[in-house]
Amino acid sequence: MINTPKLPVTHEDRHLLCQEEVDGSLQVIIDRATTNGWGTMETIGAMEEVLKNLRIMYADNPHPDEDAADSGDATDLGAYPSADRLVKAYVDETEKP
C-alpha cells in the first residue's frame, strides 16, 4: 500500500519519502516476477524501461489527476507520482482470476 504524501511538493525530502512508499510495492513486483521464472535483474531492467517510457509519456501528456503543482520537469523528482499508479495497476492485473 502506498500512503499519501506527508510533505508538501516543495519539501526537499519529498522524493525520499516517495521512494520509501513505492519500495515495498516494487519489491512485490520483483518477487512475483521471479516466482514466475523471470530473473531479478531482468525484471529490474524491464521496470526501468517501463518507467522511462512512462516518464516520457507523462511529460508529454500529464495524467488528468496530476496535482497542478507538478512542474512537468523531468528532473523534478516530485513531478511523477505515477509510479504508485503503475504498481497498483500491475498488482490489480496480476490478481485477476
PDB file of C-alpha atoms in Angstrom:
ATOM      1  CA  MET A   1       0.000   0.000   0.000  1.00  0.00           C
ATOM      2  CA  ILE A   2       1.233   3.454  -0.835  1.00  0.00           C
ATOM      3  CA  ASN A   3       0.286   6.223   1.567  1.00  0.00           C
ATOM      4  CA  THR A   4      -0.484   9.817   0.680  1.00  0.00           C
ATOM      5  CA  PRO A   5       2.405  12.294   0.869  1.00  0.00           C
ATOM      6  CA  LYS A   6       3.055  13.803   4.268  1.00  0.00           C
ATOM      7  CA  LEU A   7       5.312  16.526   2.874  1.00  0.00           C
ATOM      8  CA  PRO A   8       4.476  19.395   0.514  1.00  0.00           C
ATOM      9  CA  VAL A   9       5.712  19.246  -3.087  1.00  0.00           C
ATOM     10  CA  THR A  10       8.268  21.923  -2.270  1.00  0.00           C
ATOM     11  CA  HIS A  11       9.903  19.956   0.591  1.00  0.00           C
ATOM     12  CA  GLU A  12      13.474  18.924  -0.215  1.00  0.00           C
ATOM     13  CA  ASP A  13      12.998  15.382   1.146  1.00  0.00           C
ATOM     14  CA  ARG A  14       9.666  14.602  -0.501  1.00  0.00           C
ATOM     15  CA  HIS A  15      11.343  12.423  -3.156  1.00  0.00           C
ATOM     16  CA  LEU A  16      12.918  10.301  -0.385  1.00  0.00           C
ATOM     17  CA  LEU A  17       9.520   9.727   1.214  1.00  0.00           C
ATOM     18  CA  CYS A  18       8.092   8.747  -2.182  1.00  0.00           C
ATOM     19  CA  GLN A  19      10.932   6.241  -2.655  1.00  0.00           C
ATOM     20  CA  GLU A  20      10.162   4.694   0.731  1.00  0.00           C
ATOM     21  CA  GLU A  21       6.468   4.463  -0.137  1.00  0.00           C
ATOM     22  CA  VAL A  22       6.904   2.737  -3.516  1.00  0.00           C
ATOM     23  CA  ASP A  23       9.748   0.433  -2.449  1.00  0.00           C
ATOM     24  CA  GLY A  24       7.522  -2.257  -0.922  1.00  0.00           C
ATOM     25  CA  SER A  25       5.214  -2.390  -3.924  1.00  0.00           C
ATOM     26  CA  LEU A  26       8.153  -2.616  -6.315  1.00  0.00           C
ATOM     27  CA  GLN A  27       9.562  -5.482  -4.230  1.00  0.00           C
ATOM     28  CA  VAL A  28       6.205  -7.253  -4.646  1.00  0.00           C
ATOM     29  CA  ILE A  29       6.504  -6.948  -8.431  1.00  0.00           C
ATOM     30  CA  ILE A  30      10.060  -8.315  -8.356  1.00  0.00           C
ATOM     31  CA  ASP A  31       9.037 -11.188  -6.077  1.00  0.00           C
ATOM     32  CA  ARG A  32       6.082 -12.112  -8.298  1.00  0.00           C
ATOM     33  CA  ALA A  33       8.180 -11.945 -11.451  1.00  0.00           C
ATOM     34  CA  THR A  34      10.992 -14.094 -10.031  1.00  0.00           C
ATOM     35  CA  THR A  35       8.482 -16.585  -8.653  1.00  0.00           C
ATOM     36  CA  ASN A  36       7.147 -16.931 -12.185  1.00  0.00           C
ATOM     37  CA  GLY A  37      10.548 -17.541 -13.782  1.00  0.00           C
ATOM     38  CA  TRP A  38      11.848 -14.068 -14.623  1.00  0.00           C
ATOM     39  CA  GLY A  39      15.321 -13.124 -13.423  1.00  0.00           C
ATOM     40  CA  THR A  40      15.735 -10.425 -10.800  1.00  0.00           C
ATOM     41  CA  MET A  41      17.981  -8.200 -12.919  1.00  0.00           C
ATOM     42  CA  GLU A  42      15.844  -8.933 -15.981  1.00  0.00           C
ATOM     43  CA  THR A  43      12.788  -7.743 -14.074  1.00  0.00           C
ATOM     44  CA  ILE A  44      14.519  -4.638 -12.727  1.00  0.00           C
ATOM     45  CA  GLY A  45      15.738  -3.792 -16.241  1.00  0.00           C
ATOM     46  CA  ALA A  46      12.216  -4.181 -17.596  1.00  0.00           C
ATOM     47  CA  MET A  47      10.842  -1.993 -14.820  1.00  0.00           C
ATOM     48  CA  GLU A  48      13.440   0.688 -15.591  1.00  0.00           C
ATOM     49  CA  GLU A  49      12.445   0.698 -19.260  1.00  0.00           C
ATOM     50  CA  VAL A  50       8.738   0.848 -18.440  1.00  0.00           C
ATOM     51  CA  LEU A  51       9.311   3.719 -16.013  1.00  0.00           C
ATOM     52  CA  LYS A  52      11.487   5.564 -18.544  1.00  0.00           C
ATOM     53  CA  ASN A  53       8.717   5.256 -21.123  1.00  0.00           C
ATOM     54  CA  LEU A  54       6.092   6.368 -18.615  1.00  0.00           C
ATOM     55  CA  ARG A  55       8.222   9.391 -17.717  1.00  0.00           C
ATOM     56  CA  ILE A  56       8.346  10.390 -21.388  1.00  0.00           C
ATOM     57  CA  MET A  57       4.633   9.758 -21.864  1.00  0.00           C
ATOM     58  CA  TYR A  58       3.581  11.691 -18.766  1.00  0.00           C
ATOM     59  CA  ALA A  59       5.926  14.581 -19.596  1.00  0.00           C
ATOM     60  CA  ASP A  60       4.102  14.990 -22.909  1.00  0.00           C
ATOM     61  CA  ASN A  61       0.603  14.167 -21.629  1.00  0.00           C
ATOM     62  CA  PRO A  62       0.218  14.622 -17.870  1.00  0.00           C
ATOM     63  CA  HIS A  63      -2.377  12.464 -16.167  1.00  0.00           C
ATOM     64  CA  PRO A  64      -5.600  14.451 -15.624  1.00  0.00           C
ATOM     65  CA  ASP A  65      -5.465  13.721 -11.889  1.00  0.00           C
ATOM     66  CA  GLU A  66      -1.996  15.224 -11.532  1.00  0.00           C
ATOM     67  CA  ASP A  67      -1.666  17.987  -8.992  1.00  0.00           C
ATOM     68  CA  ALA A  68      -1.466  21.426 -10.576  1.00  0.00           C
ATOM     69  CA  ALA A  69       1.693  21.954  -8.530  1.00  0.00           C
ATOM     70  CA  ASP A  70       3.555  19.462 -10.727  1.00  0.00           C
ATOM     71  CA  SER A  71       6.199  21.247 -12.727  1.00  0.00           C
ATOM     72  CA  GLY A  72       6.322  18.651 -15.508  1.00  0.00           C
ATOM     73  CA  ASP A  73      10.098  18.982 -15.367  1.00  0.00           C
ATOM     74  CA  ALA A  74      11.724  15.561 -15.777  1.00  0.00           C
ATOM     75  CA  THR A  75      14.391  16.487 -13.214  1.00  0.00           C
ATOM     76  CA  ASP A  76      11.775  17.309 -10.584  1.00  0.00           C
ATOM     77  CA  LEU A  77      11.615  14.054  -8.632  1.00  0.00           C
ATOM     78  CA  GLY A  78       8.286  15.046  -7.129  1.00  0.00           C
ATOM     79  CA  ALA A  79       6.685  15.535 -10.528  1.00  0.00           C
ATOM     80  CA  TYR A  80       5.939  11.905 -11.313  1.00  0.00           C
ATOM     81  CA  PRO A  81       3.811  10.333  -8.609  1.00  0.00           C
ATOM     82  CA  SER A  82       2.543   7.900 -11.239  1.00  0.00           C
ATOM     83  CA  ALA A  83       4.807   5.073 -10.046  1.00  0.00           C
ATOM     84  CA  ASP A  84       2.214   4.181  -7.425  1.00  0.00           C
ATOM     85  CA  ARG A  85      -0.394   4.005 -10.192  1.00  0.00           C
ATOM     86  CA  LEU A  86       1.885   1.712 -12.194  1.00  0.00           C
ATOM     87  CA  VAL A  87       2.387  -0.602  -9.223  1.00  0.00           C
ATOM     88  CA  LYS A  88      -1.332  -0.637  -8.385  1.00  0.00           C
ATOM     89  CA  ALA A  89      -2.269  -1.405 -11.990  1.00  0.00           C
ATOM     90  CA  TYR A  90       0.257  -4.221 -12.124  1.00  0.00           C
ATOM     91  CA  VAL A  91      -0.841  -5.723  -8.806  1.00  0.00           C
ATOM     92  CA  ASP A  92      -4.527  -5.396  -9.744  1.00  0.00           C
ATOM     93  CA  GLU A  93      -3.885  -7.057 -13.107  1.00  0.00           C
ATOM     94  CA  THR A  94      -1.881  -9.948 -11.642  1.00  0.00           C
ATOM     95  CA  GLU A  95      -4.531 -10.639  -9.016  1.00  0.00           C
ATOM     96  CA  LYS A  96      -7.303 -11.137 -11.601  1.00  0.00           C
ATOM     97  CA  PRO A  97      -8.541 -14.736 -11.757  1.00  0.00           C
TER      98      PRO A  97
END
